[in-house]
Structures are given as C-alpha cells and as structure tokens.
Short mmCIF file of C-alpha atoms in Angstrom, two decimals:
data_model
loop_
_atom_site.label_atom_id
_atom_site.label_comp_id
_atom_site.label_asym_id
_atom_site.label_seq_id
_atom_site.Cartn_x
_atom_site.Cartn_y
_atom_site.Cartn_z
CA MET A 23 115.55 73.83 121.81
CA LEU A 24 118.18 72.23 121.63
CA SER A 25 118.78 72.78 123.04
CA PRO A 26 115.32 73.42 122.83
CA THR A 27 117.83 72.80 122.60
CA PRO A 28 117.75 71.14 121.31
CA PRO A 29 118.68 70.12 123.00
CA ALA A 30 118.56 69.50 125.42
CA ALA A 31 118.97 67.45 131.14
CA LYS A 32 117.23 65.54 133.39
CA SER A 33 116.68 64.80 136.78
CA SER A 34 118.19 62.88 140.11
CA LEU A 35 117.26 61.12 142.67
CA VAL A 36 114.28 60.98 144.55
CA PRO A 37 112.87 59.12 147.24
CA ALA A 38 109.06 58.62 144.47
CA PRO A 39 106.75 55.66 145.01
CA PRO A 40 105.58 54.31 141.78
CA ALA A 41 103.25 56.22 140.47
CA VAL A 42 100.96 56.47 137.12
CA ALA A 43 101.05 59.67 135.12
CA SER A 44 99.10 60.97 132.50
CA ASP A 45 100.83 62.42 130.04
CA GLY A 46 97.95 64.74 128.78
CA ALA A 47 97.01 63.24 125.66
CA GLY A 48 95.57 60.25 126.79
CA MET A 49 99.25 58.06 127.68
CA ALA A 50 99.83 56.83 130.60
CA ALA A 51 103.91 56.49 131.93
CA ASP A 52 105.06 54.86 135.21
CA ALA A 53 106.74 56.80 137.24
CA PRO A 54 110.42 55.74 137.99
CA ALA A 55 110.79 54.76 142.16
CA ALA A 56 114.13 56.15 142.63
CA ALA A 57 115.70 55.70 146.39
CA SER A 58 118.48 57.61 146.81
CA THR A 59 119.16 59.45 150.60
CA ALA A 60 120.30 62.52 148.33
CA PRO A 61 118.73 65.55 150.42
CA GLN A 62 118.88 67.94 147.20
CA THR A 63 116.62 65.68 144.84
CA VAL A 64 113.47 65.95 147.09
CA PRO A 65 111.80 68.13 144.21
CA PRO A 66 108.31 70.20 145.34
CA VAL A 67 104.72 69.42 145.60
CA ALA A 68 104.28 67.52 141.82
CA ALA A 69 101.56 68.62 139.57
CA ALA A 70 98.40 66.45 139.82
CA PRO A 71 98.53 64.08 136.58
CA GLY A 72 97.02 65.96 133.76
CA VAL A 73 96.90 69.31 135.42
CA THR A 74 98.57 72.20 134.03
CA THR A 75 100.26 74.18 136.73
CA PRO A 76 100.55 77.94 136.44
CA LEU A 77 104.29 77.94 136.87
CA ALA A 78 104.20 75.48 133.64
CA TRP A 79 102.66 78.39 131.42
CA VAL A 80 104.86 80.51 132.98
CA LEU A 81 107.84 78.05 132.03
CA LEU A 82 106.30 77.64 128.80
CA ILE A 83 106.99 81.18 128.07
CA VAL A 84 110.10 81.83 128.74
CA LEU A 85 111.81 78.91 126.87
CA ALA A 86 109.56 80.35 124.20
CA SER A 87 111.32 83.01 124.09
CA ILE A 88 114.91 81.46 124.68
CA TRP A 89 114.35 79.36 122.29
CA GLY A 90 112.99 81.09 119.32
CA THR A 91 115.67 83.46 119.79
CA SER A 92 118.47 80.84 119.67
CA PHE A 93 118.21 80.68 115.77
CA ILE A 94 119.10 84.26 114.66
CA LEU A 95 122.72 83.83 117.71
CA MET A 96 123.72 80.59 115.67
CA LYS A 97 123.29 82.77 112.39
CA LYS A 98 125.64 85.81 113.79
CA GLY A 99 127.66 82.67 114.69
CA LEU A 100 127.91 80.49 111.53
CA VAL A 101 129.59 84.09 110.17
CA VAL A 102 132.95 82.74 111.23
CA PHE A 103 133.02 79.70 112.44
CA SER A 104 132.09 76.11 111.00
CA ALA A 105 128.43 74.43 111.92
CA LEU A 106 131.00 72.29 113.68
CA GLU A 107 133.35 74.70 115.07
CA LEU A 108 129.44 76.32 116.32
CA GLY A 109 127.94 72.97 117.72
CA ALA A 110 131.09 71.63 119.08
CA ALA A 111 131.85 75.25 121.29
CA ARG A 112 127.58 75.53 122.00
CA VAL A 113 127.84 72.17 123.66
CA SER A 114 131.38 72.97 125.51
CA VAL A 115 130.34 76.09 127.10
CA ALA A 116 127.30 74.87 128.56
CA ALA A 117 128.80 72.09 130.05
CA LEU A 118 131.34 74.72 131.31
CA LEU A 119 129.28 76.49 132.94
CA LEU A 120 127.31 73.82 134.60
CA LEU A 121 130.49 72.20 135.48
CA PRO A 122 129.87 73.06 139.22
CA PHE A 123 126.37 71.70 139.25
CA ALA A 124 128.08 68.12 138.21
CA LEU A 125 129.99 67.84 140.27
CA LYS A 126 127.79 68.64 142.94
CA HIS A 127 125.20 66.58 141.73
CA VAL A 128 127.21 63.59 140.15
CA GLY A 129 128.10 60.95 142.53
CA SER A 130 123.97 61.30 143.84
CA VAL A 131 122.71 60.02 140.48
CA GLU A 132 122.02 56.27 140.49
CA ARG A 133 124.45 54.29 138.08
CA SER A 134 121.61 52.59 136.52
CA ARG A 135 120.53 56.38 135.32
CA PHE A 136 123.39 56.90 133.92
CA LYS A 137 122.91 55.22 130.32
CA TRP A 138 119.82 57.03 130.10
CA LEU A 139 121.35 60.43 130.78
CA GLY A 140 123.90 59.68 128.47
CA LEU A 141 121.16 58.45 125.75
CA SER A 142 119.24 61.40 125.96
CA GLY A 143 121.85 63.79 125.78
CA VAL A 144 123.75 62.42 122.77
CA VAL A 145 120.29 62.58 120.89
CA GLY A 146 118.79 65.70 122.23
CA THR A 147 121.76 67.70 122.75
CA PHE A 148 125.37 66.70 121.51
CA ILE A 149 123.71 65.91 117.89
CA PRO A 150 121.19 68.52 117.33
CA ALA A 151 123.44 71.44 118.15
CA PHE A 152 125.67 70.30 114.74
CA LEU A 153 122.44 69.04 112.74
CA PHE A 154 121.08 72.72 113.36
CA ALA A 155 124.00 74.76 112.79
CA TYR A 156 124.40 72.52 109.02
CA ALA A 157 121.03 73.31 108.20
CA GLU A 158 121.29 77.05 108.76
CA THR A 159 124.08 77.71 107.10
CA LYS A 160 121.45 77.40 103.78
CA LEU A 161 118.24 77.58 105.50
CA ALA A 162 116.92 80.99 107.06
CA SER A 163 116.76 80.82 110.44
CA GLY A 164 112.98 82.07 110.99
CA LEU A 165 112.09 79.12 108.70
CA ALA A 166 114.91 76.81 111.02
CA GLY A 167 112.39 78.13 114.12
CA VAL A 168 109.13 76.61 112.27
CA LEU A 169 110.34 73.46 111.34
CA ASN A 170 111.34 73.00 114.96
CA ALA A 171 107.73 73.13 115.82
CA LEU A 172 108.15 69.28 114.21
CA THR A 173 109.37 68.44 118.32
CA VAL A 174 106.25 67.80 119.41
CA VAL A 175 105.48 65.45 116.31
CA PHE A 176 108.17 63.23 116.94
CA THR A 177 107.82 63.19 120.70
CA LEU A 178 104.56 61.29 119.96
CA LEU A 179 106.10 58.64 116.90
CA MET A 180 109.00 58.67 119.48
CA GLY A 181 106.38 57.47 122.42
CA ALA A 182 104.17 54.80 120.43
CA LEU A 183 107.38 52.95 118.50
CA LEU A 184 109.63 53.45 122.13
CA PHE A 185 107.53 53.75 124.59
CA GLY A 186 104.09 52.18 124.18
CA GLN A 187 101.86 55.92 123.96
CA ARG A 188 99.06 54.79 122.02
CA LEU A 189 98.38 56.20 118.71
CA THR A 190 94.54 57.37 117.84
CA GLY A 191 93.05 58.61 114.26
CA LEU A 192 93.37 62.50 115.18
CA ARG A 193 97.06 62.04 115.85
CA VAL A 194 97.96 59.88 113.27
CA LEU A 195 96.22 63.07 111.29
CA GLY A 196 98.36 65.26 113.25
CA ILE A 197 101.58 63.74 112.53
CA SER A 198 100.81 63.60 108.62
CA LEU A 199 100.36 67.40 108.67
CA GLY A 200 103.72 68.38 110.30
CA LEU A 201 104.93 66.43 107.83
CA VAL A 202 103.01 67.16 104.70
CA GLY A 203 103.82 71.10 106.08
CA THR A 204 107.52 70.57 105.93
CA VAL A 205 106.79 69.16 102.40
CA VAL A 206 105.03 72.47 101.51
CA MET A 207 107.62 74.40 103.52
CA LEU A 208 110.84 73.15 101.61
CA LEU A 209 109.75 72.26 98.09
CA LEU A 210 107.11 75.23 98.10
CA GLY A 211 108.58 77.69 99.48
CA GLY A 212 112.38 77.62 99.76
CA SER A 213 115.11 78.01 101.57
CA GLY A 214 114.12 81.39 102.05
CA GLY A 215 116.80 83.07 100.50
CA THR A 216 120.37 83.87 100.45
CA ASP A 217 120.14 85.31 103.79
CA THR A 218 122.20 82.56 105.04
CA PRO A 219 125.72 83.35 106.25
CA THR A 220 127.05 81.18 102.88
CA GLY A 221 125.34 83.43 101.15
CA GLU A 222 123.22 80.41 99.14
CA GLY A 223 120.57 78.93 99.86
CA ASN A 224 119.16 74.59 99.79
CA ALA A 225 115.44 73.39 101.08
CA TRP A 226 117.08 70.18 101.49
CA TYR A 227 118.99 71.38 104.25
CA GLY A 228 116.19 71.76 106.29
CA ILE A 229 116.57 67.66 106.08
CA TYR A 230 119.13 67.95 109.46
CA ILE A 231 115.55 70.22 111.75
CA LEU A 232 114.19 66.60 110.94
CA ILE A 233 116.74 64.66 111.93
CA ALA A 234 117.49 66.23 115.01
CA THR A 235 113.84 67.30 115.83
CA LEU A 236 113.86 63.23 115.91
CA GLY A 237 116.00 63.08 118.40
CA TYR A 238 114.38 65.68 120.66
CA GLY A 239 111.27 63.78 120.77
CA VAL A 240 113.35 60.55 121.76
CA SER A 241 114.72 62.84 124.74
CA VAL A 242 111.98 63.81 125.82
CA ASN A 243 110.40 60.74 126.78
CA VAL A 244 113.84 59.68 127.95
CA ILE A 245 113.21 62.47 130.49
CA LYS A 246 109.63 62.03 131.23
CA HIS A 247 109.90 58.39 131.41
CA LYS A 248 113.49 56.85 132.34
CA LEU A 249 114.35 60.25 134.34
CA GLY A 250 111.79 60.82 137.03
CA GLY A 251 112.28 62.19 140.04
CA LEU A 252 115.98 63.70 139.62
CA THR A 253 115.82 67.37 139.88
CA PRO A 254 115.77 69.74 136.79
CA MET A 255 119.59 71.39 137.61
CA ALA A 256 120.96 68.04 138.64
CA VAL A 257 120.14 66.08 135.33
CA THR A 258 120.88 69.03 133.08
CA ALA A 259 124.43 69.27 134.57
CA VAL A 260 125.54 65.60 134.74
CA LEU A 261 123.91 64.94 131.30
CA LEU A 262 126.52 68.40 130.13
CA MET A 263 129.11 66.95 131.92
CA LEU A 264 129.23 63.67 130.04
CA ILE A 265 128.58 65.27 126.92
CA GLY A 266 130.77 68.17 127.31
CA GLY A 267 134.02 66.65 127.71
CA PRO A 268 133.89 65.31 123.65
CA ALA A 269 132.64 68.32 122.46
CA LEU A 270 135.30 70.28 124.53
CA ALA A 271 138.07 67.95 123.04
CA TYR A 272 137.18 68.28 119.36
CA LEU A 273 136.81 71.82 120.05
CA LEU A 274 140.28 72.63 121.03
CA ALA A 275 142.20 69.53 118.64
CA GLY A 276 139.98 69.05 115.52
CA THR A 277 139.27 72.70 114.34
CA GLU A 278 140.74 75.53 113.80
CA PHE A 279 138.49 77.40 116.51
CA LEU A 280 141.36 78.91 118.33
CA HIS A 281 143.08 79.86 114.96
CA LYS A 282 139.87 81.24 113.97
CA LEU A 283 139.09 83.14 117.77
CA ALA A 284 142.99 84.76 117.00
CA THR A 285 142.93 85.94 113.41
CA ALA A 286 139.64 86.50 112.49
CA PRO A 287 137.78 89.52 112.07
CA GLY A 288 135.12 89.74 114.15
CA ALA A 289 135.61 86.21 116.00
CA TRP A 290 135.08 87.56 118.93
CA ALA A 291 131.62 89.22 118.45
CA ALA A 292 130.59 85.45 117.26
CA PHE A 293 131.88 83.75 120.08
CA GLY A 294 129.95 85.93 122.36
CA TYR A 295 126.79 85.19 120.37
CA ILE A 296 127.68 80.72 120.84
CA ALA A 297 128.41 81.90 124.25
CA LEU A 298 125.08 83.47 124.62
CA LEU A 299 123.31 80.37 122.66
CA ALA A 300 125.42 78.08 125.34
CA ALA A 301 124.34 79.67 128.00
CA MET A 302 120.22 80.52 127.68
CA SER A 303 119.16 78.25 125.10
CA THR A 304 121.54 75.10 126.18
CA ALA A 305 122.19 75.48 130.23
CA VAL A 306 119.73 77.62 131.16
CA ALA A 307 116.68 76.42 128.91
CA MET A 308 117.39 72.35 129.52
CA VAL A 309 117.44 73.29 133.51
CA LEU A 310 113.82 75.18 132.89
CA PHE A 311 112.58 72.46 130.26
CA ASN A 312 113.31 69.81 132.54
CA ARG A 313 111.41 71.98 135.07
CA LEU A 314 109.06 72.20 133.30
CA ILE A 315 108.45 68.57 132.04
CA GLN A 316 107.88 67.70 136.04
CA GLN A 317 105.64 70.47 136.30
CA SER A 318 102.98 69.16 132.61
CA THR A 319 103.51 66.64 130.67
CA ALA A 320 106.11 65.70 128.02
CA LEU A 321 103.97 66.88 125.49
CA PHE A 322 102.81 70.52 126.89
CA ALA A 323 106.75 70.43 127.69
CA SER A 324 107.49 70.54 123.71
CA SER A 325 104.26 72.72 122.75
CA SER A 326 106.71 75.73 123.63
CA THR A 327 107.03 75.18 119.69
CA TYR A 328 103.86 76.70 119.42
CA LEU A 329 105.35 80.30 120.24
CA ILE A 330 109.15 79.69 119.06
CA PRO A 331 108.43 80.14 115.14
CA ILE A 332 106.77 83.46 116.14
CA VAL A 333 110.47 84.73 117.87
CA ALA A 334 112.02 82.99 114.87
CA LEU A 335 110.05 84.32 112.58
CA ALA A 336 110.36 88.22 114.01
CA TRP A 337 114.28 87.77 114.46
CA GLY A 338 115.00 86.37 110.62
CA ALA A 339 112.62 89.10 109.69
CA LEU A 340 114.89 92.14 112.21
CA ASP A 341 117.90 90.56 109.97
CA GLY A 342 116.07 90.81 106.16
CA GLU A 343 114.75 87.37 105.78
CA ALA A 344 112.47 86.36 103.19
CA PHE A 345 109.33 84.68 104.30
CA ASN A 346 106.74 83.96 101.37
CA LEU A 347 102.58 82.14 101.14
CA TRP A 348 104.59 79.13 100.86
CA HIS A 349 106.31 79.36 103.66
CA LEU A 350 103.56 80.34 105.42
CA LEU A 351 101.61 77.99 104.79
CA GLY A 352 103.84 75.54 105.43
CA MET A 353 103.43 76.73 109.06
CA VAL A 354 100.19 77.24 109.26
CA VAL A 355 99.49 73.09 108.22
CA ILE A 356 102.89 72.17 110.66
CA LEU A 357 101.12 74.38 113.90
CA ALA A 358 97.45 72.98 112.43
CA GLY A 359 99.64 68.82 113.17
CA VAL A 360 101.16 69.77 116.49
CA LEU A 361 97.73 71.38 117.12
CA ILE A 362 95.43 68.06 116.79
CA ILE A 363 98.17 66.15 118.48
CA HIS A 364 98.39 68.08 121.90
CA ARG A 365 94.38 68.02 121.95
CA ALA A 366 93.99 64.57 120.81
CA LYS A 367 92.73 61.48 123.19
#
C-alpha cells in the first residue's frame, strides 16, 4: 500500500456543503467545504454516513489483491537495484504515468490544498516507498505484507492524536494487540529466513515497516479530513507530481540506476517488476484507494489490510519463503487487534 501504498493521493475541488460524516468507528469528521467551478471535480452521489456501498467492497478486494502482490514485486526488483534506487524509481514511474492527468487538473486545485497534498504525498507515498524497500532487503516479503496490517492501528492512533478521534477502551486494546503481534512476529518468529534479496535475514528491519505504516496512518486521515471533495484521479496525479520531481532527480543524478540498467544482468527484468509495482501498486491503487475512502470511511478503506497478508504470504510461499508458527501467531494477534479497532464503538 504505498502504496498501500503506500502508499499513497487524493482529490480535487468540488462544491460541497459542510457536513459531518461518521468514520464507521464512532468518530465524527467535518467534511471540508470546497468552492470551485471546476466541472471535472463534481463527484458521484456520496454514500450516506456510516454506509458501506457494494462498490466499496469491490474496490477493497481489488486493492487487497494489488497491494498484496506489491511485496513480491519489491523483492524481485531488489535483486538488481538498491532500496534507494527502487524507492526512487517506483515514485518516479508512477508520477510520470499520471503526469498528463496532473497537468490537466493542477490548475483546479485550491492553493490551500497543496500543503495537505504535499504532506500526504511525503508521509504516505514518498517515504514509505523507501522504507518498505529497505525492510525487504532483510525481511521476507510475506512478513512485510503481514506487518502492513499495522496501517489500521496507526490510522486510528494518528486520528486520535491529530484529528480528535475518540479512543475507547476497546480501541486501545486493538492498538495494543497490533503492537504485541508485531513483537511476537519479529522477535520470536524472526525475519523469515534468508529468502531475501541480500541472502540475509534481520527481524529488526521490520521497524522500517512500522514507521512506514505510521506514515500511512497520517496520510489516510489527511485524505479523509483535509482533502474531501477532490476527485481521486486529480489528487493522486497532483500529489505524485509534487513528489515525483525530487524522486526522479535523485534517481538519475544520485544513484547508479542508469548504469545498472545498461550493464547489470537481469536489470531490465528487475525494472519491469518495479514498473509494474509503480503502475499498479502506486498509481492505479492510489486512485482506487482514494475512491474507496470517498465511498466508505478511513478505517474501512485501510481495512484492506485484512486481506493483503493472505495474498502476500501466498506469493511468498510460492517463492519459497519460510513462515513458522510464531509468525502465524503474530499475524493472528495483529489481525485480531485490527478487527477490534474496526468493530469498536
């Protein structure tokens, strides 16, 4: 998820009256009113507060499939390229793919929104792209997919700390279980063996994912509370444009990416995995994710992480990655915490 992205964007300007929407977990969010005459930003009829539409469930399943596959794609890209090169290439390719849409919509986005687009882009896409890549240099891709479930934990925690979301006893229990499950997986289960691009395992690299999912939690709340009323394509494209320039400049001038692409065996195949990762897990998934947020709630959108571990572990198993009983126990505890958070009132 850069994307779950990930990562990963979010809206444009739409005439919308002030409203209060429930996030499905007892929190109330002021839907920001936006004034604009841009015709392309008029959204479809919004879901009623607290209602999850059939389209939201379809988007949830599609997103889980896309994001669950992203971890094995990162692993394949890291066979040739470094974590810095992979992160920069992922963001750059996604930004270039959506640049035509960014140029089309950037003029319709209110200037007051750019700081929120930039914040969401940096903490929800740019930084996680590098952190997940670093983590997977010494952590099995399937385990990375399981730890991605912490997005829900930090969505709630950051919502409480930054946006006034109410924390109940059950929600605190859910957060605690998520963190306990992480400790069980990494300290007792380990890194998943040596089935990593570097041939070495280090469970502490899971901390990179912990930080990345914290960024996702901030980004999800920014999208929901500060970027409401913007079309998913407009926001995703403009957000990627803001962070894509620095990523591309660094990729071309600060790394050996081009040299490896020209000389390293298997470089083009590895770049193909990164390009697929950027196109689907960052660009396309970010649009779908922000569409999902508009169709449901912040917590429902981030609950795609229920399904992501299953997809990620399936790909990891096909690639020969180790997964033991401690890993299973840790995953169950994490997902139990996610379930409590999602259901708690």
